[in-house]
Backbone as ProteinMPNN parsed JSONL, in Angstrom:
{"seq_chain_A": "XXXXXXXXXXXXXXXXXXXXXXXXXXXXXXXXXXXXXXXXXXXXXXXXXXXXXXXXXXXXXXXXXXXXXXXXXXXXXXXXXXXXXXXXXXXXXXXXXXXXXXXXXXXXXXXXXXXXXXXXXXXXXXXXXXXXXXXXXXXXXXXXXXXXXXXXXXXXXXXXXXXXXXXXXXXXXXXXX", "coords_chain_A": {"N_chain_A": [[1.102, -1.125, 0.303], [0.573, 2.67, -0.607], [2.255, 4.191, 0.519], [0.66, 7.246, 1.109], [-1.564, 6.066, 1.928], [-4.497, 6.177, 4.512], [-3.918, 4.921, 7.633], [-6.441, 3.36, 9.103], [-6.606, 1.93, 6.852], [-4.54, 0.49, 6.214], [-4.842, -0.642, 8.094], [-6.32, -1.926, 7.792], [-6.664, -3.652, 5.096], [-4.032, -5.211, 5.954], [-4.928, -6.691, 7.648], [-4.498, -6.541, 10.12], [-5.03, -5.803, 12.794], [-5.647, -6.003, 15.448], [-2.718, -6.106, 15.905], [-2.083, -3.425, 15.791], [-3.31, -3.05, 18.001], [-2.307, -3.841, 20.38], [0.918, -2.339, 19.842], [-0.664, 0.127, 20.141], [-0.467, 1.002, 22.528], [-2.198, 2.155, 24.469], [-5.232, 3.575, 26.694], [-7.649, 3.912, 26.74], [-10.668, 2.791, 24.231], [-13.359, 4.366, 22.007], [-16.081, 3.436, 20.716], [-18.182, 3.001, 17.53], [-20.796, 1.854, 14.815], [-20.894, 3.187, 12.705], [-19.582, 2.126, 10.32], [-19.811, -0.504, 10.103], [-22.678, -0.889, 10.114], [-23.715, 0.738, 7.591], [-21.623, 0.742, 5.81], [-20.122, -0.02, 2.335], [-18.788, -3.205, 1.986], [-15.689, -5.05, 0.4], [-14.639, -8.21, -0.574], [-12.671, -10.91, -0.817], [-11.056, -14.211, -1.318], [-11.077, -14.935, 1.661], [-11.194, -13.063, 2.725], [-12.605, -9.227, 4.033], [-12.468, -5.965, 2.617], [-13.463, -2.773, 3.67], [-15.382, -0.979, 2.164], [-13.925, 1.293, 0.722], [-13.55, 5.086, -0.25], [-10.953, 5.565, -0.231], [-9.021, 3.029, -0.116], [-10.078, 1.797, -2.424], [-8.35, 3.73, -4.09], [-5.931, 3.28, -3.686], [-2.76, 0.828, -4.103], [-2.947, -1.49, -3.832], [-6.097, -2.714, -4.483], [-6.366, -0.859, -6.676], [-4.836, -3.927, -7.591], [-6.413, -5.836, -7.176], [-8.834, -5.887, -8.505], [-10.212, -6.972, -10.104], [-10.532, -9.427, -9.031], [-11.8, -9.029, -6.56], [-15.202, -8.402, -5.08], [-18.156, -6.294, -4.507], [-19.893, -6.087, -2.04], [-22.949, -5.11, -0.636], [-24.405, -3.838, 1.744], [-27.146, -3.662, 3.586], [-26.188, -6.617, 6.02], [-26.26, -10.045, 5.266], [-27.166, -11.95, 8.579], [-25.558, -13.726, 10.225], [-23.494, -12.851, 9.22], [-23.091, -10.477, 10.405], [-22.8, -10.778, 12.88], [-21.091, -12.778, 13.455], [-18.648, -11.093, 12.79], [-18.317, -8.828, 14.583], [-18.859, -10.279, 17.122], [-16.68, -11.196, 17.363], [-14.622, -8.82, 17.09], [-15.412, -7.84, 19.21], [-13.689, -9.792, 21.82], [-11.45, -9.428, 20.413], [-11.015, -7.213, 21.379], [-11.907, -7.684, 24.352], [-9.058, -8.769, 25.157], [-7.013, -7.327, 25.225], [-8.274, -4.938, 26.278], [-10.251, -3.268, 29.23], [-13.86, -4.062, 30.827], [-14.88, -1.502, 30.996], [-13.422, 0.019, 29.893], [-13.474, 0.175, 27.41], [-15.53, 1.815, 25.469], [-18.521, 2.766, 23.969], [-20.175, 4.548, 21.164], [-23.425, 5.203, 20.41], [-25.619, 5.508, 18.393], [-27.307, 7.692, 16.691], [-30.179, 8.186, 13.264], [-30.406, 11.295, 12.711], [-33.625, 12.364, 11.423], [-33.964, 14.858, 10.425], [-32.406, 17.616, 10.321], [-29.956, 20.74, 10.424], [-27.729, 23.68, 9.754], [-26.626, 26.231, 9.808], [-27.897, 27.367, 11.643], [-30.87, 27.156, 10.754], [-33.482, 24.673, 10.495], [-34.192, 22.255, 8.718], [-35.581, 19.713, 6.801], [-35.029, 16.249, 6.79], [-33.109, 12.701, 5.436], [-34.983, 9.785, 5.444], [-33.874, 7.398, 7.438], [-34.615, 5.696, 8.784], [-34.483, 2.898, 8.359], [-31.209, 1.891, 8.398], [-31.29, 3.229, 11.117], [-32.045, 0.967, 12.522], [-30.706, -1.292, 12.153], [-28.318, 0.044, 12.809], [-28.557, -0.2, 15.338], [-29.711, -2.43, 16.101], [-26.996, -4.243, 15.357], [-25.195, -2.57, 17.659], [-26.835, -3.539, 20.26], [-26.613, -6.209, 20.594], [-23.821, -6.006, 20.613], [-23.499, -4.88, 22.735], [-24.34, -6.917, 24.516], [-21.932, -8.818, 24.904], [-19.9, -7.043, 25.025], [-20.838, -5.348, 27.286], [-19.978, -3.217, 27.676], [-19.042, 0.845, 28.444], [-21.027, 2.558, 27.892], [-21.891, 5.361, 25.76], [-25.21, 7.67, 24.847], [-26.376, 9.313, 22.637], [-26.809, 10.644, 21.096], [-29.943, 10.661, 19.499], [-31.055, 13.033, 21.076], [-30.07, 15.105, 19.475], [-29.795, 17.473, 16.294], [-29.01, 15.894, 13.218], [-26.322, 17.66, 10.489], [-26.497, 19.492, 8.342], [-24.254, 20.103, 6.27], [-23.039, 19.061, 5.905], [-21.696, 15.87, 3.983], [-22.39, 13.588, 4.245], [-24.042, 11.593, 6.43], [-23.125, 10.545, 9.334], [-22.678, 13.075, 10.293], [-22.81, 15.358, 13.307], [-24.85, 18.092, 14.251], [-22.656, 20.586, 16.303], [-23.486, 20.461, 18.796], [-23.073, 17.596, 20.054], [-20.785, 16.184, 19.457], [-19.357, 18.268, 21.618], [-20.612, 17.384, 23.434], [-20.597, 14.238, 23.669], [-18.275, 14.73, 24.123], [-17.699, 15.559, 27.133], [-19.158, 13.338, 28.347], [-17.031, 11.425, 28.613], [-15.318, 12.749, 29.645]], "CA_chain_A": [[0.109, -0.092, -0.106], [0.667, 3.731, -0.807], [2.322, 5.397, 2.259], [0.045, 8.097, 1.325], [-3.214, 5.92, 2.435], [-4.578, 5.804, 5.601], [-3.867, 4.069, 8.327], [-6.813, 2.509, 9.269], [-6.684, 1.421, 5.212], [-3.404, -0.664, 5.818], [-4.819, -2.051, 9.529], [-7.419, -2.791, 7.027], [-6.051, -4.875, 4.057], [-3.319, -5.871, 6.254], [-5.704, -7.388, 8.604], [-3.176, -6.163, 12.02], [-5.918, -4.963, 13.981], [-4.988, -6.173, 17.087], [-1.04, -5.955, 16.576], [-2.294, -2.332, 16.441], [-3.771, -2.051, 19.026], [-1.24, -3.991, 21.392], [1.465, -1.253, 19.87], [-0.362, 1.608, 20.72], [-0.63, 1.181, 24.043], [-4.2, 2.508, 24.718], [-5.562, 3.211, 27.262], [-8.893, 3.349, 26.1], [-10.702, 2.125, 22.812], [-14.109, 4.58, 22.127], [-16.158, 2.797, 19.519], [-19.329, 3.168, 16.716], [-21.367, 1.077, 14.434], [-21.379, 3.01, 11.694], [-19.409, 1.805, 9.038], [-20.091, -2.14, 10.537], [-23.812, -1.336, 9.728], [-23.696, 2.104, 6.713], [-20.778, 1.18, 4.115], [-19.747, -1.63, 1.657], [-17.763, -4.428, 1.354], [-15.683, -6.461, -0.834], [-14.695, -9.565, -0.414], [-11.611, -11.178, -1.943], [-11.224, -15.734, -0.73], [-12.101, -15.019, 3.163], [-11.136, -11.393, 3.541], [-13.388, -8.55, 4.19], [-12.447, -5.029, 3.267], [-14.066, -1.539, 3.653], [-14.985, -0.657, 0.517], [-13.675, 3.485, 1.433], [-12.823, 5.683, -1.472], [-8.933, 5.262, -0.091], [-9.216, 1.81, -0.525], [-10.315, 2.072, -3.454], [-7.359, 3.852, -4.448], [-4.929, 2.118, -2.795], [-2.208, -0.256, -5.295], [-3.99, -3.012, -3.615], [-7.395, -2.528, -5.051], [-5.847, -2.12, -8.556], [-4.351, -4.896, -8.581], [-7.067, -7.356, -7.595], [-9.728, -5.684, -8.118], [-11.254, -8.819, -11.329], [-10.967, -10.528, -7.972], [-13.152, -8.699, -5.14], [-16.509, -8.475, -5.555], [-18.4, -5.491, -3.934], [-21.153, -6.079, -1.171], [-24.109, -4.196, 0.615], [-25.909, -3.912, 3.196], [-27.658, -5.14, 5.139], [-25.334, -8.002, 5.855], [-26.523, -11.258, 6.662], [-27.301, -11.75, 10.17], [-24.756, -14.385, 10.733], [-22.215, -12.635, 8.639], [-22.637, -9.022, 11.111], [-22.834, -11.496, 14.182], [-19.966, -13.581, 13.617], [-18.176, -10.488, 12.52], [-18.912, -8.199, 15.98], [-18.344, -11.995, 18.51], [-14.631, -11.557, 16.975], [-14.272, -7.987, 17.648], [-15.335, -8.23, 20.86], [-12.547, -10.974, 22.053], [-10.121, -9.143, 20.301], [-11.354, -5.813, 22.383], [-11.764, -7.928, 25.282], [-8.361, -9.719, 25.064], [-6.308, -5.961, 25.239], [-9.372, -3.11, 27.302], [-10.93, -3.753, 30.343], [-14.398, -3.537, 29.964], [-14.866, -0.622, 31.153], [-12.483, 1.077, 29.0], [-14.277, 0.338, 25.992], [-17.097, 3.427, 25.33], [-19.306, 2.814, 22.96], [-20.917, 6.186, 20.842], [-24.201, 4.603, 20.316], [-25.391, 6.375, 17.453], [-29.064, 7.752, 15.955], [-29.053, 9.559, 12.435], [-32.259, 12.262, 12.972], [-34.467, 12.776, 9.838], [-34.244, 16.207, 11.09], [-30.751, 18.787, 10.028], [-29.108, 22.076, 10.893], [-27.758, 24.381, 8.442], [-26.161, 27.567, 9.816], [-29.0, 27.593, 12.772], [-31.65, 26.739, 10.182], [-33.993, 23.219, 11.099], [-34.161, 21.369, 7.474], [-35.917, 17.907, 6.692], [-33.404, 15.433, 6.004], [-33.458, 11.572, 4.867], [-35.699, 9.238, 6.772], [-32.634, 6.791, 7.928], [-34.605, 4.193, 9.845], [-33.756, 1.364, 8.118], [-30.338, 2.365, 8.681], [-30.873, 2.864, 12.972], [-32.394, -0.459, 12.595], [-29.308, -2.842, 11.405], [-26.723, -0.149, 13.726], [-29.646, -0.461, 17.05], [-29.697, -4.351, 16.205], [-25.778, -3.924, 16.137], [-25.301, -2.063, 19.095], [-27.218, -4.168, 21.294], [-25.701, -7.32, 20.587], [-21.991, -5.911, 21.343], [-23.696, -4.967, 24.49], [-24.531, -8.018, 25.351], [-20.998, -9.413, 24.683], [-18.941, -6.872, 26.231], [-21.226, -4.858, 29.016], [-19.332, -1.783, 27.845], [-19.462, 2.272, 29.196], [-22.21, 3.501, 26.625], [-23.056, 7.392, 25.115], [-26.142, 7.079, 24.448], [-27.122, 10.53, 22.92], [-26.903, 10.871, 19.277], [-31.12, 10.928, 19.147], [-30.931, 14.616, 21.058], [-29.23, 15.562, 17.882], [-29.544, 16.907, 15.126], [-27.13, 15.89, 12.019], [-25.472, 18.552, 10.456], [-26.968, 19.6, 6.951], [-23.198, 21.157, 6.215], [-21.711, 17.354, 5.538], [-22.223, 14.759, 3.088], [-22.486, 12.273, 5.967], [-25.373, 10.508, 8.409], [-22.488, 9.937, 10.565], [-22.241, 14.255, 11.139], [-24.113, 15.917, 13.854], [-24.555, 19.315, 14.9], [-21.348, 21.148, 17.459], [-23.092, 20.108, 20.031], [-23.036, 16.254, 20.098], [-19.763, 16.131, 20.057], [-18.932, 18.91, 22.669], [-21.747, 16.436, 24.927], [-19.776, 13.25, 24.01], [-16.539, 14.43, 24.987], [-18.268, 16.179, 28.063], [-19.594, 11.952, 28.807], [-16.165, 10.669, 27.958], [-14.255, 13.415, 30.991]], "C_chain_A": [[0.979, 1.325, 0.304], [1.445, 4.371, 0.576], [1.023, 7.015, 2.414], [-1.401, 7.55, 1.935], [-3.69, 6.57, 3.56], [-4.146, 4.424, 6.637], [-4.679, 3.178, 8.36], [-7.038, 1.75, 7.529], [-6.021, 0.393, 5.427], [-3.742, -1.403, 6.832], [-5.274, -3.419, 8.33], [-7.075, -4.576, 6.138], [-4.776, -5.896, 5.038], [-4.018, -6.764, 7.663], [-4.598, -7.025, 9.632], [-4.528, -4.967, 12.672], [-5.48, -5.273, 15.571], [-3.112, -6.169, 16.629], [-1.602, -4.106, 16.541], [-1.924, -1.731, 17.733], [-2.792, -2.898, 20.554], [0.098, -2.491, 20.708], [1.597, -0.455, 19.701], [-0.651, 2.427, 21.973], [-1.909, 2.194, 24.781], [-4.877, 2.528, 25.623], [-7.278, 2.831, 27.225], [-9.347, 2.778, 24.405], [-12.531, 3.294, 23.305], [-14.733, 3.971, 20.512], [-17.332, 2.979, 18.612], [-19.591, 2.497, 16.086], [-21.622, 1.855, 13.473], [-20.804, 2.19, 9.765], [-19.234, 0.056, 8.956], [-21.787, -2.194, 9.839], [-24.437, -0.649, 8.302], [-22.873, 1.174, 5.285], [-20.227, -0.257, 3.292], [-18.797, -2.505, 1.757], [-17.045, -5.273, 0.104], [-14.907, -7.543, -0.378], [-13.249, -10.54, -1.653], [-11.722, -12.715, -0.908], [-12.078, -15.201, 0.543], [-12.079, -14.19, 3.721], [-11.952, -10.776, 2.999], [-12.851, -7.073, 4.174], [-13.277, -3.504, 3.267], [-14.418, -0.878, 2.557], [-14.814, 1.421, 0.537], [-13.497, 4.152, -0.123], [-11.169, 5.799, -1.308], [-8.182, 3.947, 0.217], [-8.549, 1.676, -2.053], [-9.433, 2.77, -4.68], [-5.973, 3.712, -3.901], [-4.334, 1.264, -4.818], [-2.88, -1.457, -5.393], [-5.23, -3.297, -3.757], [-7.051, -2.81, -6.698], [-5.536, -3.522, -9.191], [-5.105, -5.706, -8.387], [-8.18, -6.891, -7.861], [-11.077, -6.484, -9.93], [-11.025, -9.044, -9.886], [-11.4, -9.764, -6.586], [-14.398, -7.901, -6.013], [-17.207, -8.166, -4.009], [-19.734, -6.249, -3.027], [-21.537, -5.557, -0.199], [-24.677, -4.055, 1.105], [-27.025, -3.486, 2.999], [-26.333, -6.013, 4.838], [-26.389, -8.899, 6.917], [-26.427, -11.602, 8.156], [-26.266, -12.262, 10.734], [-23.203, -13.478, 10.501], [-21.47, -11.379, 10.494], [-21.797, -9.77, 12.219], [-21.224, -11.856, 14.499], [-17.891, -12.613, 13.851], [-17.398, -9.439, 14.089], [-18.211, -9.459, 17.313], [-16.872, -11.554, 17.973], [-14.434, -10.273, 17.03], [-14.448, -8.182, 18.409], [-14.835, -9.405, 20.873], [-11.766, -10.788, 21.533], [-9.815, -7.862, 21.753], [-11.184, -6.315, 23.91], [-10.703, -8.606, 25.903], [-7.115, -8.207, 25.705], [-6.517, -4.648, 26.512], [-10.374, -3.858, 28.099], [-12.332, -3.204, 29.847], [-14.659, -1.992, 30.293], [-14.289, 0.941, 30.664], [-12.689, 0.949, 27.817], [-15.443, 0.924, 26.211], [-17.449, 3.097, 23.679], [-20.2, 4.095, 22.797], [-22.457, 4.919, 20.689], [-24.935, 5.635, 18.792], [-27.301, 6.674, 16.942], [-28.957, 8.812, 14.833], [-30.224, 9.965, 12.042], [-32.376, 12.057, 10.376], [-34.1, 14.844, 9.83], [-32.754, 16.826, 11.073], [-30.494, 19.651, 9.913], [-28.04, 22.506, 9.979], [-27.312, 25.746, 9.25], [-27.639, 28.543, 10.511], [-30.049, 27.847, 12.157], [-32.222, 25.223, 10.461], [-33.923, 23.205, 9.569], [-34.637, 19.807, 7.769], [-34.955, 17.395, 5.415], [-34.499, 14.146, 5.351], [-33.766, 10.859, 5.545], [-34.774, 7.866, 6.406], [-32.937, 5.538, 9.612], [-34.499, 3.545, 9.296], [-31.865, 1.423, 9.091], [-30.12, 2.397, 10.546], [-31.044, 1.7, 12.752], [-30.927, -0.99, 12.727], [-28.441, -1.75, 12.331], [-27.35, 0.376, 15.108], [-29.22, -1.951, 17.126], [-27.469, -4.526, 16.861], [-25.292, -3.661, 17.323], [-25.474, -3.02, 20.333], [-26.856, -5.293, 21.558], [-24.279, -7.53, 20.525], [-22.111, -6.017, 22.742], [-23.903, -5.747, 25.04], [-23.376, -9.172, 24.667], [-19.862, -9.046, 25.561], [-19.514, -5.898, 27.219], [-19.914, -3.346, 28.398], [-20.027, 0.101, 28.799], [-20.114, 2.057, 27.916], [-22.043, 4.821, 26.915], [-24.034, 6.951, 24.269], [-26.875, 8.709, 24.285], [-27.109, 11.567, 22.098], [-28.663, 11.406, 19.255], [-31.834, 12.228, 19.88], [-30.549, 15.565, 20.33], [-30.087, 15.955, 16.826], [-28.3, 17.119, 14.43], [-27.558, 17.484, 11.53], [-25.656, 18.886, 8.768], [-25.769, 19.826, 5.962], [-22.614, 19.777, 5.276], [-22.878, 16.395, 5.005], [-22.763, 13.669, 3.382], [-23.244, 12.097, 6.844], [-25.142, 10.808, 8.775], [-22.48, 11.356, 10.817], [-23.757, 14.879, 11.749], [-23.514, 17.578, 14.221], [-23.12, 20.026, 16.077], [-21.833, 20.086, 18.234], [-23.348, 18.384, 20.826], [-22.145, 15.695, 20.463], [-18.983, 16.837, 21.26], [-19.657, 17.627, 24.152], [-21.145, 15.388, 25.086], [-18.629, 13.283, 24.672], [-16.924, 14.808, 26.198], [-18.225, 14.483, 28.776], [-17.938, 11.756, 29.112], [-14.976, 11.394, 29.821], [-14.147, 11.821, 32.537]], "O_chain_A": [[1.826, 1.329, 1.197], [0.884, 4.985, 1.483], [0.678, 7.605, 3.438], [-2.257, 8.329, 2.354], [-3.263, 7.72, 3.658], [-4.111, 3.233, 6.328], [-4.333, 2.097, 7.884], [-7.929, 0.906, 7.439], [-6.473, -0.689, 5.051], [-3.331, -2.56, 6.921], [-5.028, -4.595, 8.062], [-7.17, -5.782, 6.371], [-4.65, -7.104, 4.838], [-3.349, -7.369, 8.5], [-3.665, -7.822, 9.535], [-4.674, -3.757, 12.844], [-5.068, -4.595, 16.513], [-2.388, -6.282, 17.619], [-1.363, -3.567, 17.622], [-1.19, -0.907, 18.279], [-2.762, -2.335, 21.649], [-0.021, -1.499, 21.426], [2.596, 0.174, 19.354], [-0.894, 3.582, 22.325], [-1.927, 2.804, 25.85], [-5.453, 1.449, 25.761], [-7.89, 1.82, 27.572], [-8.518, 2.433, 23.563], [-12.984, 3.219, 24.448], [-14.107, 4.014, 19.453], [-18.021, 3.45, 19.517], [-18.676, 1.679, 16.181], [-22.701, 1.54, 12.97], [-21.35, 1.923, 8.694], [-18.689, -0.551, 8.034], [-22.189, -3.172, 9.209], [-25.426, -1.174, 7.791], [-23.337, 0.995, 4.159], [-20.016, -1.348, 3.822], [-17.712, -2.053, 1.392], [-17.575, -5.905, -0.81], [-14.554, -7.254, 0.765], [-13.136, -10.634, -2.875], [-12.334, -12.608, 0.155], [-13.299, -15.048, 0.576], [-12.565, -14.027, 4.84], [-12.36, -11.08, 1.878], [-12.658, -6.583, 5.286], [-13.851, -3.5, 2.178], [-13.586, -0.148, 2.019], [-15.576, 2.373, 0.372], [-13.299, 3.392, -1.071], [-10.369, 6.085, -2.199], [-7.045, 3.83, 0.674], [-7.446, 1.551, -2.585], [-9.625, 2.546, -5.875], [-5.098, 4.572, -3.995], [-4.878, 1.159, -5.917], [-3.255, -2.175, -6.319], [-5.606, -4.265, -3.096], [-7.164, -3.738, -7.499], [-5.703, -4.068, -10.281], [-4.988, -6.659, -9.157], [-8.99, -7.645, -7.322], [-12.213, -6.355, -10.387], [-11.977, -8.397, -9.45], [-11.107, -10.328, -5.532], [-14.485, -7.202, -7.022], [-17.164, -8.819, -2.967], [-20.482, -7.001, -3.653], [-20.954, -5.414, 0.876], [-25.87, -4.184, 0.83], [-27.625, -2.956, 2.064], [-25.665, -6.085, 3.807], [-26.905, -8.845, 8.034], [-25.368, -11.406, 8.754], [-25.783, -11.646, 11.684], [-22.21, -13.423, 11.227], [-20.456, -11.35, 11.193], [-20.61, -9.584, 12.488], [-20.449, -11.44, 15.36], [-16.823, -12.91, 14.385], [-16.22, -9.443, 14.444], [-17.293, -9.319, 18.121], [-15.957, -11.886, 18.726], [-13.209, -10.398, 17.031], [-13.623, -8.963, 18.885], [-15.302, -10.234, 20.092], [-10.866, -11.616, 21.672], [-8.945, -7.707, 22.61], [-10.512, -5.649, 24.698], [-10.926, -9.105, 27.006], [-6.471, -8.415, 26.734], [-5.786, -3.927, 27.191], [-11.108, -4.783, 27.751], [-12.445, -2.353, 28.964], [-14.504, -1.325, 29.269], [-14.497, 2.138, 30.86], [-12.049, 1.657, 27.04], [-16.268, 0.572, 27.055], [-16.809, 3.184, 22.631], [-20.804, 4.654, 23.712], [-22.226, 3.737, 20.945], [-24.237, 6.583, 18.434], [-28.22, 5.855, 16.934], [-28.269, 9.832, 14.881], [-30.995, 9.371, 11.287], [-31.884, 11.875, 9.262], [-34.147, 15.695, 8.942], [-31.968, 16.41, 11.925], [-30.796, 19.881, 8.742], [-27.424, 21.607, 9.407], [-28.269, 26.499, 9.075], [-28.171, 29.615, 10.221], [-30.63, 28.807, 12.661], [-31.306, 24.431, 10.683], [-33.549, 24.276, 9.092], [-34.241, 19.002, 8.612], [-34.51, 17.648, 4.296], [-35.675, 14.171, 4.989], [-33.096, 10.838, 6.577], [-34.881, 7.313, 5.311], [-32.347, 5.021, 10.561], [-34.036, 2.8, 10.16], [-31.609, 1.0, 10.218], [-29.21, 1.852, 11.171], [-29.97, 1.097, 12.755], [-30.265, -0.866, 13.758], [-27.565, -2.405, 12.895], [-26.793, 1.192, 15.842], [-28.554, -2.499, 18.004], [-26.905, -4.747, 17.933], [-24.949, -4.593, 18.05], [-24.616, -3.265, 21.18], [-26.712, -5.586, 22.745], [-23.636, -8.575, 20.433], [-21.498, -6.645, 23.605], [-23.754, -5.636, 26.257], [-23.747, -10.172, 24.053], [-19.161, -9.709, 26.326], [-18.715, -5.535, 28.083], [-19.145, -2.764, 29.163], [-21.042, 0.336, 29.456], [-19.637, 1.377, 27.007], [-22.041, 5.348, 28.027], [-23.948, 6.182, 23.312], [-27.567, 9.282, 25.126], [-27.283, 12.782, 22.194], [-28.785, 12.601, 18.988], [-32.955, 12.573, 19.507], [-30.698, 16.764, 20.562], [-30.956, 15.211, 16.372], [-27.278, 17.789, 14.58], [-28.485, 18.22, 11.867], [-24.802, 18.419, 8.014], [-26.092, 19.773, 4.775], [-21.943, 19.708, 4.246], [-24.064, 16.174, 5.251], [-23.528, 12.952, 2.737], [-23.095, 12.452, 8.013], [-25.823, 11.685, 9.306], [-22.181, 11.38, 12.011], [-24.912, 14.96, 11.332], [-22.392, 18.059, 14.378], [-22.882, 19.05, 16.788], [-21.197, 19.06, 18.477], [-23.742, 18.189, 21.975], [-22.138, 14.892, 21.396], [-18.107, 16.218, 21.864], [-19.269, 17.281, 25.268], [-20.887, 15.075, 26.248], [-18.07, 12.484, 25.423], [-16.178, 14.099, 26.875], [-17.386, 14.277, 29.653], [-17.722, 12.109, 30.271], [-14.296, 10.79, 30.652], [-13.492, 12.001, 33.563]]}, "name": "protein", "num_of_chains": 1, "seq": "XXXXXXXXXXXXXXXXXXXXXXXXXXXXXXXXXXXXXXXXXXXXXXXXXXXXXXXXXXXXXXXXXXXXXXXXXXXXXXXXXXXXXXXXXXXXXXXXXXXXXXXXXXXXXXXXXXXXXXXXXXXXXXXXXXXXXXXXXXXXXXXXXXXXXXXXXXXXXXXXXXXXXXXXXXXXXXXXX"}
């Protein structure tokens, strides 16, 4: 992979998440399930890769494009539950439960831009998928949970549904102290 690629893409391609955790010496980990519920994957043999724009621009993708099959959410229950179970096992190997923080997400139909409230896209299907993944992860890990997204507007200045008004981020940061 070219050096210009983001670290998370390197970790994804090299399947080195656990090694990254070990070398990071992190005391806490803060996670959410937006990518797991909303972003397509590429499959090659028994490996899956996040279908981000950065990944598509890697030498790895260019060399293997014909072998990669794109898979879009919603994913099969067995598939995502196995992935979350494996993820939970890795996290619990390296962090105590109280050092794993899950930020629950909810994407509102109402957005705000420069003080104006606007109608957004109905994201009930995505909200249901994320909520189901969060509940399953909580049942496995019993992490610290920050669940405030439902009280905030989305940010209409951004194109991603995972963008919230500034107060959401301030509230999450305050709750993490």
